[in-house]
Amino acid sequence: MDLLMDDDVAGAEKAIADGSSSFHKLAGGVIGFLRASLGFEPEVMKEASDRLADAEGSADRDQKRAIQENTQRSSFPPGTEFALAHAESQLMSAVVGVLSESVVESMKAFYKMRSAYKTLEGLQAHVSGPNTPPARLGGVGGSKVSLPKPPKDPEEGSGHSGNSLNTGVAGLDMKSASAGEVSPRNSSTSDRSARSLDSQCSLMDKFIVSGTNLCFGMLLLILGMVPPSMKRIMAIVGFRGDREKGTEMLWEAAKFDNIHGAIAILTILQYHGNIAQFSDIAPDDNHPSGIGYPADRCSEALGWIRRRYPNAALWKLEEARMEAVKGNLEGAVTMLSISVATQMKQVEAVILFEKSLNQMFLHRYEDVADGFIKLTMLNNWSHALYNYFAAVCYIELYRQARASDAEQAEDWAKKAEGLFERIPSFMGKKRFMGQGLPVEVFVHKKIKKWVAGSKEKGIRVADAVGVSPVEEMMFFWGGYGRMDQENLQKSLQALQYRGDRDMESETTDERAIRWLLLSAVTRSAGQWGKAREYLEKIEKVDRTQFRGALVNDYMIPAAYYERAVGIWKEAREHTPEVLAEMRVLLDKAASYGTFELDARIGMRVTTALDTITRYEVWLKEHKETGTAGKVPEESEVD
């Protein structure tokens, strides 16, 4: 697995080729899963599914045999290691199943995910400390592994926490660091590095403890971010997310220098450097509450993992993401432009996607279009979306050249219109849980809307395109939070373009889209008052005005969210009263119902509500208000 994490896929495959144990098969499943989750190619996903099914069956058989023969390979009861391997296989298989195009496979995936969840819940209760109740691990076919109550802490009052996730097997303090473990918080501390965990804990013990923290932590984190509508469904089937506990468990897993530790760090960096950045409501970096972006801790973890795996392109990608989070888009693009040798074309595609997004935030439309066209040759995820990104960039280039270079403008317009004609042929080829990808459904509606408008008004499709669609993509992909004032000004100019149309000729939904995007740009530039004025205009529109086959409908719930963001940014002190005002708006967004791309907006809302809840607890514990600091005076876009 170290070979896999260092981008030597061929070496990893060779290392497990002659083995037939459950752990060899699990390793093969991990390789297949990584390829599948990065690229989404049907044939790769089928191979991953087969390998994971083999690993799942093997672990189940070995678990039953270990129980029957009373074979103990760790400090845990017989079969525990295979229960974990079985749960890991189920968890990865469930993800592949959910990403498949089959409703049946998706339903099977949720069953497997629930089974894995219950197993990991039982394991976590056991490894979390000596004061936890006995746990039972469910296995396939109704088999059970009964875990005895963990032993009491041998040193009462010694500072060991009975309920801490840091307390591991047989009362062993898992905060210890050694050659076999790394602490991302303080990996340089000499006295910790001198203590040998290997002399107290077997490799199998570490496999179980690190694997439990990784898998259950990842589940809790993911389930803690699902949109409000999906969260209710998850609760019905017994899933409970917890973003805070999930990240804590991932940091615990990250202390180990095995595959679980590496994947934990990758997950942490992906979460903090990508997913969490979509939410604009968070305390400052390295905030004492521990709620915001732990920039220093992530930087330390990335530095350690890059030294351990110097050849892996994935870690270079995370390093570039970290630069983008800091607002250094130029540096991120430069890093992602350096050619890297990787044995997985899926990683190459992810790097190009990330680079193209950052170039989009820098308004380099021609480079963005070239990048997304190239992506269609690297993977099969969503050619409809890739071509749409390219087409709307051509529209922006057309608008820029229209007044100064008619010949060039005509060339850009033809390229955009050619892609608009082709995009419908890609629709429906990629599906999620048996349905079209939400973003493809959104794209298809936009194109049909523009084509209908061109016929109605007797104009070309390029002139029928409404409010800058590339700016709309920047909003959905969280670009404004990473831009400097210069690029925010470019976005403002793009949003003010109307071509030959006047404001009165715009449809209600187009006006609302323009107001929403203008509010996001002006808010990001520090103009809280102006942003609020735009949002108030949206909220005055009756929601029935946003109904229709070719009408966009996401603006009102997005406006509720944006208003909450504005309150957070504008407030000089984040008092309980301020947080309560924000919660009212976020609850309105959460309960709005279904709308376009509700998962993207919903994830931001869910994350924001969780942040507010945790911040309220932190304020109460410290008996403080206003610890988030003051915000700058309202400024204007240059």
XYZ file of C-alpha atoms in Angstrom:
638
model
C 0.000 0.000 0.000
C 2.943 2.341 0.501
C 3.755 1.780 -3.166
C 0.213 2.784 -4.123
C 0.372 5.957 -2.042
C 3.691 6.813 -3.736
C 2.092 6.492 -7.192
C 3.665 3.117 -7.999
C 0.475 1.281 -8.966
C 2.331 -1.357 -10.962
C 4.586 -2.070 -7.986
C 1.577 -2.320 -5.671
C -0.168 -4.761 -8.008
C 2.984 -6.863 -8.260
C 3.424 -6.917 -4.476
C -0.022 -8.467 -3.921
C -0.112 -10.657 -7.045
C 1.114 -13.826 -5.302
C -1.032 -13.425 -2.176
C -4.512 -14.801 -1.639
C -5.290 -13.727 1.920
C -8.158 -11.417 2.789
C -5.692 -8.599 3.275
C -4.128 -9.108 -0.165
C -7.621 -9.017 -1.651
C -8.508 -5.940 0.389
C -5.369 -4.218 -0.952
C -6.443 -5.089 -4.489
C -9.855 -3.641 -3.731
C -8.272 -0.409 -2.488
C -6.316 -0.069 -5.746
C -9.469 -0.623 -7.783
C -11.492 1.737 -5.594
C -8.957 4.550 -5.904
C -8.992 4.284 -9.676
C -12.795 4.127 -9.796
C -13.417 7.054 -7.443
C -10.997 9.312 -9.321
C -12.190 8.593 -12.850
C -15.713 7.088 -12.825
C -15.029 5.029 -15.973
C -17.609 2.201 -16.192
C -15.055 -0.531 -16.895
C -12.824 0.594 -14.021
C -15.809 0.733 -11.663
C -16.851 -2.785 -12.725
C -13.338 -4.100 -12.008
C -13.283 -2.350 -8.625
C -16.697 -3.775 -7.743
C -15.557 -7.312 -8.570
C -12.344 -7.021 -6.565
C -14.155 -5.575 -3.571
C -16.799 -8.321 -3.693
C -13.989 -10.898 -3.618
C -12.357 -9.139 -0.647
C -15.692 -8.888 1.147
C -16.457 -12.584 0.764
C -12.954 -13.629 1.801
C -13.033 -11.462 4.940
C -16.422 -12.872 5.898
C -15.168 -16.460 5.584
C -11.988 -15.719 7.543
C -13.960 -13.945 10.256
C -16.200 -16.974 10.782
C -13.201 -19.341 10.739
C -11.295 -17.258 13.305
C -14.300 -17.303 15.630
C -14.815 -21.038 15.195
C -11.151 -21.871 15.733
C -10.709 -19.205 18.409
C -7.691 -17.782 16.578
C -6.511 -14.533 18.103
C -4.042 -12.348 16.175
C -4.359 -9.162 18.197
C -5.372 -7.775 21.561
C -8.932 -7.881 20.260
C -11.223 -10.937 20.195
C -10.837 -13.519 17.418
C -12.024 -12.313 14.027
C -11.963 -8.581 14.797
C -9.357 -7.838 12.128
C -11.505 -9.595 9.518
C -14.626 -7.765 10.720
C -12.796 -4.515 9.969
C -11.560 -5.783 6.588
C -15.127 -6.831 5.767
C -16.486 -3.406 6.759
C -13.811 -1.611 4.720
C -14.670 -3.708 1.650
C -18.371 -3.037 2.143
C -17.797 0.677 2.569
C -15.746 1.009 -0.624
C -18.144 -1.258 -2.503
C -21.050 0.914 -1.342
C -19.409 4.064 -2.700
C -18.804 2.385 -6.063
C -22.412 1.175 -6.072
C -23.819 4.634 -5.348
C -21.713 6.060 -8.184
C -23.041 3.425 -10.585
C -25.823 4.070 -13.070
C -28.105 1.365 -11.658
C -30.903 1.975 -9.167
C -30.615 -1.641 -8.018
C -26.876 -1.289 -7.372
C -27.498 1.960 -5.528
C -30.026 0.279 -3.239
C -27.611 -2.575 -2.574
C -24.977 0.039 -1.820
C -27.059 1.626 0.944
C -27.619 -1.797 2.509
C -23.871 -2.415 2.504
C -23.190 1.038 3.856
C -25.611 0.473 6.723
C -23.993 -2.894 7.489
C -20.524 -1.329 7.465
C -21.783 1.564 9.590
C -23.094 -0.787 12.295
C -19.888 -2.845 12.315
C -17.690 0.252 12.547
C -19.936 1.726 15.224
C -19.358 -1.413 17.301
C -15.597 -1.339 16.713
C -15.361 2.346 17.532
C -17.182 1.845 20.825
C -14.579 -0.743 21.782
C -11.384 1.043 20.760
C -12.487 4.411 22.148
C -11.640 3.608 25.750
C -12.013 1.472 28.872
C -15.323 2.947 30.036
C -17.342 1.967 26.989
C -19.981 -0.773 27.102
C -19.490 -4.142 25.380
C -19.942 -3.947 21.617
C -21.137 -6.451 19.073
C -19.936 -6.546 15.508
C -22.415 -7.639 12.873
C -21.171 -9.870 10.099
C -22.615 -11.246 6.889
C -25.118 -14.034 7.337
C -25.901 -13.042 10.895
C -22.518 -13.995 12.375
C -21.469 -11.990 15.402
C -18.252 -11.177 17.192
C -18.833 -10.375 20.874
C -16.323 -7.925 22.269
C -15.664 -8.004 26.014
C -15.585 -4.830 28.037
C -12.166 -3.202 27.505
C -9.794 -3.428 30.475
C -9.707 -0.697 33.056
C -7.051 1.947 32.833
C -4.103 0.530 34.818
C -3.213 3.995 36.056
C -6.279 5.544 37.631
C -5.982 9.312 37.661
C -2.859 9.257 35.506
C -4.330 11.582 32.933
C -5.578 8.924 30.541
C -9.060 9.747 29.316
C -11.438 6.829 29.558
C -13.706 8.105 26.801
C -11.020 9.479 24.527
C -10.448 8.163 21.058
C -6.756 8.477 21.883
C -6.925 5.479 24.194
C -6.434 2.325 22.214
C -5.917 -1.373 22.659
C -5.646 -2.756 26.199
C -5.393 0.702 27.754
C -2.486 1.680 25.484
C -2.148 5.434 25.067
C -2.456 5.961 21.334
C -1.128 9.508 21.640
C 2.329 7.958 21.742
C 4.406 8.645 18.671
C 7.147 6.477 17.287
C 8.649 5.209 14.103
C 5.339 3.467 13.596
C 3.153 6.483 14.269
C 3.103 10.184 13.428
C 1.322 12.983 15.235
C 0.447 15.759 12.798
C 0.092 18.121 15.755
C 3.593 17.721 17.137
C 5.514 15.223 15.063
C 8.843 16.870 15.895
C 8.673 16.351 19.653
C 11.740 14.283 20.541
C 10.455 12.538 23.671
C 7.408 11.225 21.814
C 9.384 9.971 18.861
C 11.664 8.087 21.229
C 8.833 6.002 22.655
C 8.211 2.845 20.688
C 4.609 1.919 20.052
C 5.781 -1.230 18.261
C 7.018 -2.695 21.525
C 3.561 -2.342 23.090
C 1.188 -2.929 20.200
C 1.239 -5.383 17.318
C 0.818 -4.383 13.693
C -2.626 -6.004 13.776
C -3.655 -3.878 16.749
C -2.563 -0.768 14.899
C -4.395 -1.945 11.780
C -7.622 -2.292 13.787
C -7.358 0.972 15.715
C -6.259 3.090 12.744
C -8.743 1.438 10.387
C -11.657 1.956 12.753
C -10.821 5.633 13.222
C -10.375 6.126 9.474
C -13.513 4.383 8.242
C -15.969 5.430 10.925
C -14.522 8.948 10.971
C -14.918 9.228 7.215
C -18.517 8.005 7.423
C -19.400 10.471 10.182
C -17.789 13.320 8.247
C -19.570 12.542 4.978
C -22.936 11.994 6.650
C -22.443 15.240 8.565
C -22.309 17.219 5.322
C -25.215 15.795 3.319
C -27.870 18.322 2.195
C -30.901 18.810 4.483
C -33.291 16.838 2.245
C -30.955 13.841 2.095
C -30.110 14.093 5.795
C -33.708 13.291 6.704
C -33.576 10.134 4.589
C -30.250 9.125 6.171
C -31.729 9.547 9.652
C -34.657 7.274 8.808
C -32.321 4.396 7.915
C -30.221 4.929 11.041
C -27.327 7.054 9.770
C -26.135 9.876 12.020
C -23.393 12.199 10.863
C -21.069 14.203 13.076
C -18.581 16.448 11.322
C -16.622 17.303 14.476
C -16.284 13.743 15.738
C -15.525 12.512 12.225
C -12.607 14.897 11.763
C -11.283 14.062 15.245
C -11.238 10.362 14.367
C -9.509 11.076 11.053
C -6.783 13.012 12.852
C -6.341 10.016 15.171
C -5.981 7.690 12.177
C -3.532 10.155 10.602
C -1.043 9.462 13.416
C -0.271 6.017 11.981
C 2.249 5.416 9.230
C 0.195 2.701 7.528
C -2.277 2.915 4.643
C -5.009 4.044 7.003
C -2.931 6.995 8.153
C -2.131 8.040 4.583
C -5.773 7.884 3.460
C -6.831 9.756 6.603
C -4.478 12.618 5.760
C -5.700 12.599 2.155
C -9.312 12.786 3.373
C -8.534 15.599 5.816
C -6.768 17.637 3.137
C -9.556 16.998 0.623
C -12.153 18.083 3.158
C -10.448 21.209 4.466
C -8.881 22.236 1.154
C -11.839 21.539 -1.101
C -15.244 20.595 0.305
C -15.226 22.821 3.401
C -14.078 25.790 1.309
C -17.454 25.894 -0.435
C -18.912 27.270 2.793
C -18.341 30.962 3.415
C -19.328 30.796 7.085
C -16.309 29.791 9.165
C -14.035 31.386 11.776
C -10.571 32.580 10.799
C -7.855 30.044 9.988
C -6.337 28.413 13.067
C -9.134 29.851 15.231
C -8.828 28.770 18.898
C -12.279 27.169 18.719
C -10.868 24.588 16.299
C -13.904 25.085 14.060
C -12.316 26.865 11.109
C -9.611 25.788 8.693
C -6.650 24.349 10.676
C -4.124 25.738 8.204
C -1.017 25.092 10.298
C -2.028 21.549 11.198
C -2.914 20.695 7.585
C 0.341 22.196 6.343
C 2.325 20.101 8.828
C 0.457 16.920 7.862
C 0.981 17.599 4.158
C 4.687 18.249 4.688
C 5.089 14.943 6.516
C 3.159 12.907 3.946
C 5.005 14.503 1.027
C 8.331 13.571 2.579
C 7.101 10.019 2.979
C 5.651 9.764 -0.533
C 7.758 12.153 -2.652
C 6.635 10.755 -6.013
C 2.852 10.838 -5.616
C 0.972 13.332 -7.793
C -2.009 13.289 -5.415
C 0.000 15.033 -2.706
C 1.224 17.641 -5.189
C -2.409 18.280 -6.050
C -3.232 18.833 -2.375
C -0.296 21.221 -2.067
C -1.680 23.275 -4.957
C -5.149 23.252 -3.382
C -3.642 24.625 -0.209
C -2.235 27.541 -2.199
C -5.634 28.184 -3.771
C -7.257 28.218 -0.331
C -4.799 30.962 0.648
C -5.982 32.962 -2.368
C -2.792 32.308 -4.323
C -4.514 31.163 -7.522
C -1.480 32.056 -9.649
C 0.745 29.866 -7.495
C -1.761 27.002 -7.619
C -1.964 27.140 -11.429
C 1.842 27.232 -11.682
C 2.165 24.161 -9.458
C -0.517 22.270 -11.383
C 1.109 23.194 -14.702
C 4.309 21.316 -13.866
C 4.253 18.000 -15.678
C 4.052 15.041 -13.304
C 4.599 11.380 -14.076
C 1.711 9.291 -12.798
C 0.638 5.747 -13.518
C -3.020 6.669 -13.125
C -4.597 8.764 -15.858
C -7.430 9.377 -13.383
C -5.051 11.475 -11.253
C -3.932 13.374 -14.343
C -7.577 14.196 -15.076
C -8.237 15.432 -11.521
C -5.162 17.682 -11.699
C -6.292 19.143 -15.031
C -9.821 19.706 -13.683
C -8.433 21.551 -10.648
C -6.082 23.608 -12.806
C -8.892 24.570 -15.194
C -11.131 25.678 -12.326
C -8.388 27.912 -10.936
C -7.787 29.374 -14.391
C -11.517 30.061 -14.613
C -11.337 32.000 -11.338
C -8.497 33.989 -12.958
C -10.753 34.657 -15.998
C -8.386 32.961 -18.449
C -11.222 31.720 -20.608
C -9.254 30.333 -23.550
C -7.023 28.252 -21.266
C -10.095 26.994 -19.400
C -11.822 25.951 -22.625
C -8.705 24.132 -23.832
C -8.395 22.341 -20.489
C -11.969 21.072 -20.405
C -11.857 19.942 -24.033
C -8.718 17.952 -23.167
C -10.528 16.420 -20.191
C -12.963 14.723 -22.571
C -10.002 12.673 -23.787
C -8.787 11.739 -20.292
C -11.926 10.359 -18.654
C -15.619 9.662 -19.191
C -17.117 11.313 -16.145
C -19.323 14.038 -17.702
C -18.512 15.138 -21.224
C -21.690 17.236 -21.119
C -20.312 19.325 -18.238
C -16.797 19.526 -19.691
C -18.136 20.803 -23.021
C -20.483 23.215 -21.252
C -17.568 24.745 -19.322
C -15.716 25.221 -22.632
C -18.788 26.622 -24.407
C -19.581 29.263 -21.782
C -15.932 30.355 -21.818
C -16.241 30.842 -25.593
C -19.372 32.930 -24.937
C -17.369 35.178 -22.617
C -14.596 35.504 -25.216
C -17.248 36.336 -27.822
C -18.652 39.093 -25.625
C -15.202 40.573 -25.009
C -14.280 40.603 -28.729
C -17.671 41.653 -30.085
C -17.005 45.415 -30.040
C -13.344 45.324 -31.069
C -12.761 42.342 -33.376
C -15.814 41.138 -35.306
C -13.950 38.320 -37.057
C -12.551 36.889 -33.835
C -15.915 37.316 -32.116
C -17.610 35.328 -34.875
C -15.088 32.509 -34.413
C -15.761 32.328 -30.654
C -19.524 32.419 -31.187
C -19.396 29.538 -33.681
C -17.301 27.436 -31.310
C -19.761 28.014 -28.480
C -22.810 27.290 -30.644
C -21.190 24.144 -32.025
C -20.692 22.802 -28.507
C -24.239 23.765 -27.489
C -25.491 21.627 -30.373
C -23.340 18.656 -29.336
C -23.921 18.734 -25.568
C -27.457 17.207 -25.629
C -26.001 14.061 -27.234
C -23.921 13.487 -24.073
C -26.878 13.831 -21.712
C -27.918 10.770 -19.731
C -24.713 8.814 -20.386
C -23.636 9.359 -16.786
C -26.205 8.707 -14.087
C -26.375 8.860 -10.312
C -28.642 6.379 -8.515
C -30.395 5.698 -11.815
C -31.041 9.373 -12.560
C -29.283 12.014 -14.615
C -26.502 13.959 -12.919
C -28.065 17.101 -11.372
C -25.455 19.349 -12.968
C -26.174 17.830 -16.406
C -29.908 18.359 -15.928
C -29.122 21.978 -15.037
C -26.904 22.428 -18.102
C -29.490 20.880 -20.421
C -32.179 23.267 -19.177
C -29.909 26.282 -19.731
C -29.182 25.307 -23.333
C -32.845 24.591 -24.136
C -33.712 27.961 -22.633
C -31.216 29.802 -24.845
C -32.228 27.930 -27.997
C -35.904 28.716 -27.325
C -35.011 32.375 -26.729
C -33.074 32.602 -29.993
C -36.035 31.272 -31.963
C -38.519 33.524 -30.190
C -36.464 36.694 -30.739
C -34.959 35.755 -34.108
C -31.378 36.056 -32.923
C -28.422 33.670 -32.853
C -27.979 31.383 -29.843
C -24.772 33.152 -28.741
C -26.779 36.374 -28.339
C -29.647 34.618 -26.542
C -27.392 33.495 -23.681
C -28.358 35.319 -20.499
C -26.381 36.429 -17.450
C -22.753 35.274 -17.695
C -23.019 31.475 -17.380
C -19.322 31.141 -16.594
C -19.794 33.446 -13.598
C -22.681 31.209 -12.539
C -20.291 28.232 -12.595
C -17.786 30.216 -10.529
C -20.503 30.766 -7.924
C -21.414 27.089 -7.714
C -17.748 26.045 -7.520
C -16.877 28.563 -4.780
C -14.608 30.768 -6.868
C -15.400 34.214 -5.458
C -13.949 33.383 -2.058
C -10.547 32.748 -3.657
C -10.371 35.813 -5.903
C -8.431 39.016 -5.295
C -9.924 42.461 -5.925
C -8.690 42.552 -9.518
C -10.496 39.351 -10.460
C -13.604 40.334 -8.525
C -13.664 43.476 -10.669
C -13.489 41.333 -13.813
C -16.435 39.290 -12.551
C -18.370 42.484 -11.865
C -17.793 43.651 -15.440
C -18.859 40.293 -16.865
C -22.093 40.382 -14.852
C -22.960 43.861 -16.126
C -22.926 42.733 -19.778
C -26.328 42.832 -21.467
C -25.417 43.018 -25.153
C -28.256 44.476 -27.172
C -30.853 43.817 -24.473
C -32.204 46.203 -21.896
C -33.147 45.318 -18.336
C -36.871 45.251 -19.128
C -36.421 42.507 -21.724
C -34.888 40.129 -19.179
C -37.018 37.410 -17.641
C -37.620 37.451 -13.889
C -35.315 34.501 -13.269
C -32.496 36.099 -15.296
C -32.749 39.290 -13.247
C -32.669 37.236 -10.044
C -29.609 35.315 -11.213
C -27.832 38.607 -11.958
C -28.747 40.008 -8.526
C -27.562 36.848 -6.773
C -24.205 36.765 -8.532
C -23.691 40.520 -8.081
C -24.391 40.100 -4.376
C -21.811 37.298 -4.102
C -19.170 39.379 -5.893
C -19.793 42.599 -3.952
C -19.957 40.692 -0.672
C -16.617 39.007 -1.472
C -15.204 42.476 -2.194
C -16.326 43.686 1.247
C -19.325 45.722 0.114
C -21.812 44.290 2.590
C -24.451 46.978 2.144
C -24.584 46.717 -1.630
C -24.690 42.911 -1.478
C -27.638 43.081 0.910
C -29.561 45.369 -1.468
C -29.267 42.829 -4.293
C -30.487 40.002 -2.062
C -33.467 41.986 -0.818
C -34.603 42.380 -4.432
C -34.616 38.591 -4.859
C -36.558 37.982 -1.664
C -39.305 40.344 -2.832
C -40.026 38.111 -5.845
C -42.824 35.585 -5.374
C -41.418 32.070 -5.678
C -44.187 31.189 -8.142
C -42.307 33.397 -10.622
C -39.582 30.756 -10.689
C -41.749 27.927 -11.979
C -41.606 26.592 -15.506
C -39.835 24.046 -17.675
C -37.171 26.548 -18.771
C -37.030 28.694 -15.629
C -34.205 28.564 -13.090
C -35.349 28.278 -9.472
C -32.354 28.173 -7.102
C -32.055 31.911 -6.426
C -34.317 32.364 -3.364
C -32.761 29.609 -1.172
C -29.310 30.707 -2.352
C -30.221 34.289 -1.367
C -31.164 33.145 2.157
C -27.754 31.501 2.447
C -25.952 34.554 1.038
C -27.756 36.856 3.483
C -26.530 34.679 6.361
C -23.003 34.878 4.954
C -23.259 38.646 4.763
C -24.346 38.861 8.404
C -21.393 36.668 9.444
C -18.912 38.750 7.420
C -20.316 42.113 8.462
C -20.668 41.400 12.180
C -17.939 42.853 14.347
C -18.854 40.436 17.120
C -20.378 37.022 16.541
C -22.740 37.203 19.465
C -25.487 34.652 20.177
C -27.970 37.191 18.770
C -26.067 37.429 15.483
C -25.860 33.657 15.228
C -29.585 33.329 15.927
C -30.368 35.768 13.094
C -28.221 33.723 10.739
C -29.865 30.489 11.827
C -33.327 31.808 10.876
C -32.130 32.456 7.313
C -30.278 29.159 7.012
C -33.314 27.261 8.286
C -35.377 28.930 5.566
C -32.884 27.745 2.958
C -32.811 24.238 4.459
C -36.606 23.901 4.456
C -37.192 25.518 1.049
C -37.796 22.215 -0.717
C -36.264 20.845 -3.897
C -34.625 23.108 -6.450
C -31.835 23.033 -9.026
C -28.473 21.913 -7.708
C -29.953 21.806 -4.217
C -27.194 19.423 -3.144
C -24.527 22.077 -3.777
C -26.411 24.833 -1.978
C -27.612 22.338 0.639
C -24.092 21.245 1.515
C -23.153 24.865 2.180
C -26.251 25.325 4.327
C -25.619 22.127 6.312
C -21.988 23.067 6.931
C -22.976 26.593 7.974
C -25.612 25.366 10.441
C -23.107 22.951 11.951
C -20.542 25.747 12.251
C -23.048 27.981 14.033
C -24.016 25.224 16.466
C -20.411 24.466 17.328
C -19.568 28.160 17.599
C -22.465 28.713 20.008
C -21.137 25.906 22.198
C -17.646 27.379 22.073
C -18.905 30.838 23.044
C -20.835 29.395 25.966
C -17.883 27.373 27.189
C -15.549 30.340 27.118
C -18.185 32.859 28.267
C -17.077 35.199 25.522
C -18.613 37.091 22.635
C -16.872 38.565 19.662
C -13.856 36.250 19.756
C -13.959 35.927 15.966
C -12.555 39.444 15.788
C -13.554 42.522 13.874
C -14.141 42.826 10.167
C -12.746 45.643 7.993
C -14.719 48.694 7.016
C -16.936 48.408 3.954
C -14.813 48.879 0.856
C -15.542 49.475 -2.783
C -14.445 47.441 -5.799
C -11.685 49.373 -7.531
